[in-house]
């Protein structure tokens, strides 16, 4: 297999079909959506887990909305809702100082349900 490369590329390219991505320049899209890492965080296959957790509750309603959805709408919806979308729990993913570099990749944040500001920033930009 290809490890995390093939699923990362597949899911990130698949996301380009959403209407709110049409005005995002290709260079920006590949830099911020297509990349498999932000800095030197652990490399793991978190994209499918995140897609499965977020699609039905957050993405699908945006696709069926009567309004023209723009990137800002998607980011706002994610920021308001994604922190409780994992593990079928009402427990929010929360801020906890001093976690970088131990807990700041998306999979670790989902597992531990906390991260410092670096981890939370990476997590928000991950989808």
PDB file of N, CA, C and O in Angstrom, residues 7-74:
ATOM      1  N   UNK A   7      -4.767   7.697   0.655  1.00  0.00           N
ATOM      2  CA  UNK A   7      -6.031   8.203   1.200  1.00  0.00           C
ATOM      3  C   UNK A   7      -6.040   9.719   1.400  1.00  0.00           C
ATOM      4  O   UNK A   7      -7.083  10.359   1.225  1.00  0.00           O
ATOM      5  N   UNK A   8      -4.912  10.290   1.744  1.00  0.00           N
ATOM      6  CA  UNK A   8      -4.840  11.746   1.905  1.00  0.00           C
ATOM      7  C   UNK A   8      -5.135  12.446   0.593  1.00  0.00           C
ATOM      8  O   UNK A   8      -5.946  13.369   0.531  1.00  0.00           O
ATOM      9  N   UNK A   9      -4.495  11.999  -0.469  1.00  0.00           N
ATOM     10  CA  UNK A   9      -4.712  12.603  -1.791  1.00  0.00           C
ATOM     11  C   UNK A   9      -6.152  12.364  -2.249  1.00  0.00           C
ATOM     12  O   UNK A   9      -6.816  13.291  -2.719  1.00  0.00           O
ATOM     13  N   UNK A  10      -6.641  11.148  -2.088  1.00  0.00           N
ATOM     14  CA  UNK A  10      -7.990  10.814  -2.539  1.00  0.00           C
ATOM     15  C   UNK A  10      -9.052  11.664  -1.837  1.00  0.00           C
ATOM     16  O   UNK A  10      -9.918  12.256  -2.497  1.00  0.00           O
ATOM     17  N   UNK A  11      -9.011  11.739  -0.531  1.00  0.00           N
ATOM     18  CA  UNK A  11     -10.024  12.498   0.213  1.00  0.00           C
ATOM     19  C   UNK A  11      -9.894  13.991  -0.042  1.00  0.00           C
ATOM     20  O   UNK A  11     -10.888  14.691  -0.208  1.00  0.00           O
ATOM     21  N   UNK A  12      -8.661  14.495  -0.114  1.00  0.00           N
ATOM     22  CA  UNK A  12      -8.506  15.936  -0.345  1.00  0.00           C
ATOM     23  C   UNK A  12      -8.937  16.333  -1.755  1.00  0.00           C
ATOM     24  O   UNK A  12      -9.535  17.389  -1.945  1.00  0.00           O
ATOM     25  N   UNK A  13      -8.681  15.496  -2.752  1.00  0.00           N
ATOM     26  CA  UNK A  13      -9.150  15.793  -4.106  1.00  0.00           C
ATOM     27  C   UNK A  13     -10.664  15.647  -4.209  1.00  0.00           C
ATOM     28  O   UNK A  13     -11.320  16.422  -4.904  1.00  0.00           O
ATOM     29  N   UNK A  14     -11.215  14.678  -3.510  1.00  0.00           N
ATOM     30  CA  UNK A  14     -12.663  14.475  -3.506  1.00  0.00           C
ATOM     31  C   UNK A  14     -13.384  15.706  -2.939  1.00  0.00           C
ATOM     32  O   UNK A  14     -14.466  16.066  -3.389  1.00  0.00           O
ATOM     33  N   UNK A  15     -12.778  16.347  -1.948  1.00  0.00           N
ATOM     34  CA  UNK A  15     -13.392  17.529  -1.330  1.00  0.00           C
ATOM     35  C   UNK A  15     -13.466  18.707  -2.298  1.00  0.00           C
ATOM     36  O   UNK A  15     -14.266  19.626  -2.090  1.00  0.00           O
ATOM     37  N   UNK A  16     -12.704  18.694  -3.361  1.00  0.00           N
ATOM     38  CA  UNK A  16     -12.716  19.799  -4.330  1.00  0.00           C
ATOM     39  C   UNK A  16     -14.047  19.870  -5.080  1.00  0.00           C
ATOM     40  O   UNK A  16     -14.367  20.879  -5.700  1.00  0.00           O
ATOM     41  N   UNK A  17     -14.862  18.836  -4.996  1.00  0.00           N
ATOM     42  CA  UNK A  17     -16.158  18.833  -5.698  1.00  0.00           C
ATOM     43  C   UNK A  17     -17.196  19.718  -5.017  1.00  0.00           C
ATOM     44  O   UNK A  17     -18.224  20.031  -5.600  1.00  0.00           O
ATOM     45  N   UNK A  18     -16.970  20.102  -3.763  1.00  0.00           N
ATOM     46  CA  UNK A  18     -17.956  20.891  -3.042  1.00  0.00           C
ATOM     47  C   UNK A  18     -18.021  22.305  -3.615  1.00  0.00           C
ATOM     48  O   UNK A  18     -17.004  22.903  -3.935  1.00  0.00           O
ATOM     49  N   UNK A  19     -19.225  22.844  -3.744  1.00  0.00           N
ATOM     50  CA  UNK A  19     -19.389  24.135  -4.422  1.00  0.00           C
ATOM     51  C   UNK A  19     -18.630  25.289  -3.774  1.00  0.00           C
ATOM     52  O   UNK A  19     -18.217  26.217  -4.466  1.00  0.00           O
ATOM     53  N   UNK A  20     -18.412  25.249  -2.467  1.00  0.00           N
ATOM     54  CA  UNK A  20     -17.719  26.362  -1.807  1.00  0.00           C
ATOM     55  C   UNK A  20     -16.230  26.380  -2.111  1.00  0.00           C
ATOM     56  O   UNK A  20     -15.555  27.327  -1.774  1.00  0.00           O
ATOM     57  N   UNK A  21     -15.716  25.346  -2.783  1.00  0.00           N
ATOM     58  CA  UNK A  21     -14.294  25.343  -3.142  1.00  0.00           C
ATOM     59  C   UNK A  21     -14.027  25.951  -4.521  1.00  0.00           C
ATOM     60  O   UNK A  21     -12.876  26.128  -4.899  1.00  0.00           O
ATOM     61  N   UNK A  22     -15.090  26.274  -5.267  1.00  0.00           N
ATOM     62  CA  UNK A  22     -14.895  26.693  -6.657  1.00  0.00           C
ATOM     63  C   UNK A  22     -14.063  27.964  -6.814  1.00  0.00           C
ATOM     64  O   UNK A  22     -13.382  28.133  -7.816  1.00  0.00           O
ATOM     65  N   UNK A  23     -14.099  28.857  -5.831  1.00  0.00           N
ATOM     66  CA  UNK A  23     -13.329  30.102  -5.938  1.00  0.00           C
ATOM     67  C   UNK A  23     -12.011  30.071  -5.178  1.00  0.00           C
ATOM     68  O   UNK A  23     -11.335  31.082  -5.081  1.00  0.00           O
ATOM     69  N   UNK A  24     -11.659  28.911  -4.654  1.00  0.00           N
ATOM     70  CA  UNK A  24     -10.373  28.776  -3.964  1.00  0.00           C
ATOM     71  C   UNK A  24      -9.312  28.470  -5.017  1.00  0.00           C
ATOM     72  O   UNK A  24      -9.422  27.478  -5.736  1.00  0.00           O
ATOM     73  N   UNK A  25      -8.275  29.326  -5.132  1.00  0.00           N
ATOM     74  CA  UNK A  25      -7.228  29.069  -6.127  1.00  0.00           C
ATOM     75  C   UNK A  25      -6.569  27.702  -5.909  1.00  0.00           C
ATOM     76  O   UNK A  25      -6.409  27.252  -4.767  1.00  0.00           O
ATOM     77  N   UNK A  26      -6.199  27.066  -7.002  1.00  0.00           N
ATOM     78  CA  UNK A  26      -5.616  25.726  -6.953  1.00  0.00           C
ATOM     79  C   UNK A  26      -4.403  25.663  -6.018  1.00  0.00           C
ATOM     80  O   UNK A  26      -4.271  24.733  -5.228  1.00  0.00           O
ATOM     81  N   UNK A  27      -3.536  26.664  -6.069  1.00  0.00           N
ATOM     82  CA  UNK A  27      -2.331  26.668  -5.232  1.00  0.00           C
ATOM     83  C   UNK A  27      -2.700  26.709  -3.752  1.00  0.00           C
ATOM     84  O   UNK A  27      -2.101  26.039  -2.920  1.00  0.00           O
ATOM     85  N   UNK A  28      -3.691  27.503  -3.416  1.00  0.00           N
ATOM     86  CA  UNK A  28      -4.142  27.618  -2.022  1.00  0.00           C
ATOM     87  C   UNK A  28      -4.790  26.304  -1.594  1.00  0.00           C
ATOM     88  O   UNK A  28      -4.541  25.803  -0.491  1.00  0.00           O
ATOM     89  N   UNK A  29      -5.617  25.733  -2.451  1.00  0.00           N
ATOM     90  CA  UNK A  29      -6.282  24.475  -2.131  1.00  0.00           C
ATOM     91  C   UNK A  29      -5.261  23.377  -1.840  1.00  0.00           C
ATOM     92  O   UNK A  29      -5.358  22.677  -0.831  1.00  0.00           O
ATOM     93  N   UNK A  30      -4.286  23.212  -2.708  1.00  0.00           N
ATOM     94  CA  UNK A  30      -3.300  22.146  -2.512  1.00  0.00           C
ATOM     95  C   UNK A  30      -2.407  22.401  -1.294  1.00  0.00           C
ATOM     96  O   UNK A  30      -2.010  21.465  -0.615  1.00  0.00           O
ATOM     97  N   UNK A  31      -2.123  23.644  -1.004  1.00  0.00           N
ATOM     98  CA  UNK A  31      -1.281  23.969   0.155  1.00  0.00           C
ATOM     99  C   UNK A  31      -2.003  23.699   1.478  1.00  0.00           C
ATOM    100  O   UNK A  31      -1.418  23.173   2.419  1.00  0.00           O
ATOM    101  N   UNK A  32      -3.290  24.034   1.549  1.00  0.00           N
ATOM    102  CA  UNK A  32      -3.994  23.974   2.828  1.00  0.00           C
ATOM    103  C   UNK A  32      -4.976  22.817   2.972  1.00  0.00           C
ATOM    104  O   UNK A  32      -5.366  22.480   4.079  1.00  0.00           O
ATOM    105  N   UNK A  33      -5.386  22.213   1.870  1.00  0.00           N
ATOM    106  CA  UNK A  33      -6.283  21.065   1.946  1.00  0.00           C
ATOM    107  C   UNK A  33      -5.549  19.786   1.585  1.00  0.00           C
ATOM    108  O   UNK A  33      -5.727  18.756   2.228  1.00  0.00           O
ATOM    109  N   UNK A  34      -4.728  19.838   0.587  1.00  0.00           N
ATOM    110  CA  UNK A  34      -4.061  18.638   0.094  1.00  0.00           C
ATOM    111  C   UNK A  34      -2.870  18.171   0.888  1.00  0.00           C
ATOM    112  O   UNK A  34      -2.437  17.029   0.730  1.00  0.00           O
ATOM    113  N   UNK A  35      -2.335  19.006   1.748  1.00  0.00           N
ATOM    114  CA  UNK A  35      -1.134  18.591   2.466  1.00  0.00           C
ATOM    115  C   UNK A  35      -1.434  17.514   3.507  1.00  0.00           C
ATOM    116  O   UNK A  35      -2.543  17.392   3.997  1.00  0.00           O
ATOM    117  N   UNK A  36      -0.446  16.704   3.834  1.00  0.00           N
ATOM    118  CA  UNK A  36      -0.667  15.645   4.820  1.00  0.00           C
ATOM    119  C   UNK A  36      -0.129  16.029   6.191  1.00  0.00           C
ATOM    120  O   UNK A  36      -0.292  15.277   7.150  1.00  0.00           O
ATOM    121  N   UNK A  37       0.514  17.185   6.299  1.00  0.00           N
ATOM    122  CA  UNK A  37       1.046  17.636   7.584  1.00  0.00           C
ATOM    123  C   UNK A  37       1.181  19.153   7.571  1.00  0.00           C
ATOM    124  O   UNK A  37       1.269  19.774   6.511  1.00  0.00           O
ATOM    125  N   UNK A  38       1.189  19.741   8.747  1.00  0.00           N
ATOM    126  CA  UNK A  38       1.354  21.186   8.882  1.00  0.00           C
ATOM    127  C   UNK A  38       2.765  21.555   9.298  1.00  0.00           C
ATOM    128  O   UNK A  38       3.355  22.464   8.761  1.00  0.00           O
ATOM    129  N   UNK A  39       3.262  20.866  10.298  1.00  0.00           N
ATOM    130  CA  UNK A  39       4.636  21.081  10.783  1.00  0.00           C
ATOM    131  C   UNK A  39       5.265  19.700  10.952  1.00  0.00           C
ATOM    132  O   UNK A  39       5.344  18.963   9.992  1.00  0.00           O
ATOM    133  N   UNK A  40       5.682  19.354  12.138  1.00  0.00           N
ATOM    134  CA  UNK A  40       6.318  18.048  12.326  1.00  0.00           C
ATOM    135  C   UNK A  40       5.486  17.117  13.205  1.00  0.00           C
ATOM    136  O   UNK A  40       6.022  16.269  13.896  1.00  0.00           O
ATOM    137  N   UNK A  41       4.151  17.272  13.160  1.00  0.00           N
ATOM    138  CA  UNK A  41       3.287  16.401  13.943  1.00  0.00           C
ATOM    139  C   UNK A  41       3.318  14.969  13.417  1.00  0.00           C
ATOM    140  O   UNK A  41       3.754  14.723  12.299  1.00  0.00           O
ATOM    141  N   UNK A  42       2.853  14.033  14.229  1.00  0.00           N
ATOM    142  CA  UNK A  42       2.809  12.622  13.829  1.00  0.00           C
ATOM    143  C   UNK A  42       2.025  12.470  12.531  1.00  0.00           C
ATOM    144  O   UNK A  42       1.025  13.143  12.313  1.00  0.00           O
ATOM    145  N   UNK A  43       2.471  11.575  11.701  1.00  0.00           N
ATOM    146  CA  UNK A  43       1.785  11.280  10.444  1.00  0.00           C
ATOM    147  C   UNK A  43       0.895  10.070  10.669  1.00  0.00           C
ATOM    148  O   UNK A  43       1.377   8.990  10.980  1.00  0.00           O
ATOM    149  N   UNK A  44      -0.397  10.255  10.544  1.00  0.00           N
ATOM    150  CA  UNK A  44      -1.330   9.150  10.676  1.00  0.00           C
ATOM    151  C   UNK A  44      -2.537   9.416   9.788  1.00  0.00           C
ATOM    152  O   UNK A  44      -2.733  10.515   9.290  1.00  0.00           O
ATOM    153  N   UNK A  45      -3.321   8.396   9.608  1.00  0.00           N
ATOM    154  CA  UNK A  45      -4.417   8.452   8.641  1.00  0.00           C
ATOM    155  C   UNK A  45      -5.712   8.922   9.320  1.00  0.00           C
ATOM    156  O   UNK A  45      -6.631   8.158   9.533  1.00  0.00           O
ATOM    157  N   UNK A  46      -5.802  10.206   9.614  1.00  0.00           N
ATOM    158  CA  UNK A  46      -6.939  10.779  10.334  1.00  0.00           C
ATOM    159  C   UNK A  46      -8.053  11.266   9.420  1.00  0.00           C
ATOM    160  O   UNK A  46      -9.175  11.485   9.862  1.00  0.00           O
ATOM    161  N   UNK A  47      -7.799  11.451   8.146  1.00  0.00           N
ATOM    162  CA  UNK A  47      -8.783  12.087   7.266  1.00  0.00           C
ATOM    163  C   UNK A  47     -10.092  11.320   7.147  1.00  0.00           C
ATOM    164  O   UNK A  47     -11.164  11.920   7.179  1.00  0.00           O
ATOM    165  N   UNK A  48     -10.033  10.008   6.993  1.00  0.00           N
ATOM    166  CA  UNK A  48     -11.274   9.242   6.844  1.00  0.00           C
ATOM    167  C   UNK A  48     -12.099   9.306   8.120  1.00  0.00           C
ATOM    168  O   UNK A  48     -13.317   9.465   8.067  1.00  0.00           O
ATOM    169  N   UNK A  49     -11.448   9.218   9.261  1.00  0.00           N
ATOM    170  CA  UNK A  49     -12.145   9.322  10.540  1.00  0.00           C
ATOM    171  C   UNK A  49     -12.843  10.679  10.669  1.00  0.00           C
ATOM    172  O   UNK A  49     -14.003  10.765  11.063  1.00  0.00           O
ATOM    173  N   UNK A  50     -12.145  11.742  10.292  1.00  0.00           N
ATOM    174  CA  UNK A  50     -12.728  13.077  10.374  1.00  0.00           C
ATOM    175  C   UNK A  50     -13.874  13.236   9.371  1.00  0.00           C
ATOM    176  O   UNK A  50     -14.928  13.773   9.703  1.00  0.00           O
ATOM    177  N   UNK A  51     -13.685  12.747   8.168  1.00  0.00           N
ATOM    178  CA  UNK A  51     -14.736  12.815   7.149  1.00  0.00           C
ATOM    179  C   UNK A  51     -15.991  12.097   7.636  1.00  0.00           C
ATOM    180  O   UNK A  51     -17.101  12.623   7.552  1.00  0.00           O
ATOM    181  N   UNK A  52     -15.811  10.882   8.163  1.00  0.00           N
ATOM    182  CA  UNK A  52     -16.956  10.096   8.629  1.00  0.00           C
ATOM    183  C   UNK A  52     -17.693  10.801   9.766  1.00  0.00           C
ATOM    184  O   UNK A  52     -18.918  10.769   9.832  1.00  0.00           O
ATOM    185  N   UNK A  53     -16.951  11.449  10.642  1.00  0.00           N
ATOM    186  CA  UNK A  53     -17.566  12.130  11.789  1.00  0.00           C
ATOM    187  C   UNK A  53     -18.289  13.408  11.382  1.00  0.00           C
ATOM    188  O   UNK A  53     -19.305  13.767  11.970  1.00  0.00           O
ATOM    189  N   UNK A  54     -17.792  14.100  10.378  1.00  0.00           N
ATOM    190  CA  UNK A  54     -18.309  15.426  10.056  1.00  0.00           C
ATOM    191  C   UNK A  54     -19.281  15.480   8.892  1.00  0.00           C
ATOM    192  O   UNK A  54     -20.110  16.381   8.827  1.00  0.00           O
ATOM    193  N   UNK A  55     -19.215  14.538   7.965  1.00  0.00           N
ATOM    194  CA  UNK A  55     -19.974  14.680   6.731  1.00  0.00           C
ATOM    195  C   UNK A  55     -21.477  14.775   6.961  1.00  0.00           C
ATOM    196  O   UNK A  55     -22.116  15.743   6.565  1.00  0.00           O
ATOM    197  N   UNK A  56     -22.058  13.776   7.587  1.00  0.00           N
ATOM    198  CA  UNK A  56     -23.515  13.726   7.710  1.00  0.00           C
ATOM    199  C   UNK A  56     -24.066  14.893   8.536  1.00  0.00           C
ATOM    200  O   UNK A  56     -25.080  15.487   8.188  1.00  0.00           O
ATOM    201  N   UNK A  57     -23.389  15.241   9.613  1.00  0.00           N
ATOM    202  CA  UNK A  57     -23.904  16.280  10.509  1.00  0.00           C
ATOM    203  C   UNK A  57     -23.602  17.696  10.045  1.00  0.00           C
ATOM    204  O   UNK A  57     -24.405  18.601  10.265  1.00  0.00           O
ATOM    205  N   UNK A  58     -22.462  17.908   9.392  1.00  0.00           N
ATOM    206  CA  UNK A  58     -22.070  19.277   9.057  1.00  0.00           C
ATOM    207  C   UNK A  58     -21.991  19.575   7.564  1.00  0.00           C
ATOM    208  O   UNK A  58     -22.460  20.614   7.114  1.00  0.00           O
ATOM    209  N   UNK A  59     -21.404  18.689   6.806  1.00  0.00           N
ATOM    210  CA  UNK A  59     -21.179  18.965   5.381  1.00  0.00           C
ATOM    211  C   UNK A  59     -22.447  18.755   4.559  1.00  0.00           C
ATOM    212  O   UNK A  59     -22.830  19.600   3.755  1.00  0.00           O
ATOM    213  N   UNK A  60     -23.106  17.636   4.759  1.00  0.00           N
ATOM    214  CA  UNK A  60     -24.319  17.336   3.985  1.00  0.00           C
ATOM    215  C   UNK A  60     -25.382  18.441   4.099  1.00  0.00           C
ATOM    216  O   UNK A  60     -25.957  18.850   3.089  1.00  0.00           O
ATOM    217  N   UNK A  61     -25.677  18.972   5.307  1.00  0.00           N
ATOM    218  CA  UNK A  61     -26.647  20.073   5.381  1.00  0.00           C
ATOM    219  C   UNK A  61     -26.226  21.308   4.587  1.00  0.00           C
ATOM    220  O   UNK A  61     -27.074  21.999   4.019  1.00  0.00           O
ATOM    221  N   UNK A  62     -24.928  21.564   4.531  1.00  0.00           N
ATOM    222  CA  UNK A  62     -24.459  22.711   3.737  1.00  0.00           C
ATOM    223  C   UNK A  62     -24.674  22.459   2.246  1.00  0.00           C
ATOM    224  O   UNK A  62     -24.946  23.384   1.489  1.00  0.00           O
ATOM    225  N   UNK A  63     -24.569  21.212   1.841  1.00  0.00           N
ATOM    226  CA  UNK A  63     -24.773  20.865   0.429  1.00  0.00           C
ATOM    227  C   UNK A  63     -26.237  20.963   0.028  1.00  0.00           C
ATOM    228  O   UNK A  63     -26.550  21.238  -1.123  1.00  0.00           O
ATOM    229  N   UNK A  64     -27.143  20.726   0.952  1.00  0.00           N
ATOM    230  CA  UNK A  64     -28.574  20.742   0.631  1.00  0.00           C
ATOM    231  C   UNK A  64     -29.232  22.080   0.955  1.00  0.00           C
ATOM    232  O   UNK A  64     -30.435  22.238   0.768  1.00  0.00           O
ATOM    233  N   UNK A  65     -28.454  23.028   1.409  1.00  0.00           N
ATOM    234  CA  UNK A  65     -28.980  24.348   1.744  1.00  0.00           C
ATOM    235  C   UNK A  65     -29.440  25.068   0.479  1.00  0.00           C
ATOM    236  O   UNK A  65     -28.873  24.901  -0.601  1.00  0.00           O
ATOM    237  N   UNK A  66     -30.462  25.884   0.621  1.00  0.00           N
ATOM    238  CA  UNK A  66     -30.947  26.677  -0.512  1.00  0.00           C
ATOM    239  C   UNK A  66     -30.049  27.876  -0.794  1.00  0.00           C
ATOM    240  O   UNK A  66     -30.118  28.470  -1.862  1.00  0.00           O
ATOM    241  N   UNK A  67     -29.237  28.225   0.162  1.00  0.00           N
ATOM    242  CA  UNK A  67     -28.353  29.381   0.004  1.00  0.00           C
ATOM    243  C   UNK A  67     -27.043  28.952  -0.643  1.00  0.00           C
ATOM    244  O   UNK A  67     -26.639  27.798  -0.567  1.00  0.00           O
ATOM    245  N   UNK A  68     -26.362  29.902  -1.275  1.00  0.00           N
ATOM    246  CA  UNK A  68     -25.042  29.644  -1.824  1.00  0.00           C
ATOM    247  C   UNK A  68     -24.049  29.626  -0.669  1.00  0.00           C
ATOM    248  O   UNK A  68     -23.818  30.636  -0.012  1.00  0.00           O
ATOM    249  N   UNK A  69     -23.471  28.468  -0.411  1.00  0.00           N
ATOM    250  CA  UNK A  69     -22.528  28.314   0.677  1.00  0.00           C
ATOM    251  C   UNK A  69     -21.151  28.766   0.221  1.00  0.00           C
ATOM    252  O   UNK A  69     -20.701  28.414  -0.869  1.00  0.00           O
ATOM    253  N   UNK A  70     -20.484  29.544   1.065  1.00  0.00           N
ATOM    254  CA  UNK A  70     -19.125  29.996   0.772  1.00  0.00           C
ATOM    255  C   UNK A  70     -18.187  29.426   1.836  1.00  0.00           C
ATOM    256  O   UNK A  70     -18.628  28.903   2.866  1.00  0.00           O
ATOM    257  N   UNK A  71     -16.905  29.516   1.598  1.00  0.00           N
ATOM    258  CA  UNK A  71     -15.903  28.957   2.501  1.00  0.00           C
ATOM    259  C   UNK A  71     -16.110  29.452   3.928  1.00  0.00           C
ATOM    260  O   UNK A  71     -16.026  28.677   4.888  1.00  0.00           O
ATOM    261  N   UNK A  72     -16.411  30.720   4.085  1.00  0.00           N
ATOM    262  CA  UNK A  72     -16.611  31.279   5.425  1.00  0.00           C
ATOM    263  C   UNK A  72     -17.751  30.589   6.174  1.00  0.00           C
ATOM    264  O   UNK A  72     -17.674  30.383   7.381  1.00  0.00           O
ATOM    265  N   UNK A  73     -18.817  30.202   5.457  1.00  0.00           N
ATOM    266  CA  UNK A  73     -19.931  29.476   6.074  1.00  0.00           C
ATOM    267  C   UNK A  73     -19.477  28.109   6.586  1.00  0.00           C
ATOM    268  O   UNK A  73     -19.885  27.671   7.664  1.00  0.00           O
ATOM    269  N   UNK A  74     -18.651  27.452   5.805  1.00  0.00           N
ATOM    270  CA  UNK A  74     -18.158  26.129   6.178  1.00  0.00           C
ATOM    271  C   UNK A  74     -17.270  26.226   7.412  1.00  0.00           C
ATOM    272  O   UNK A  74     -17.427  25.459   8.367  1.00  0.00           O
TER     273      UNK A  74
END
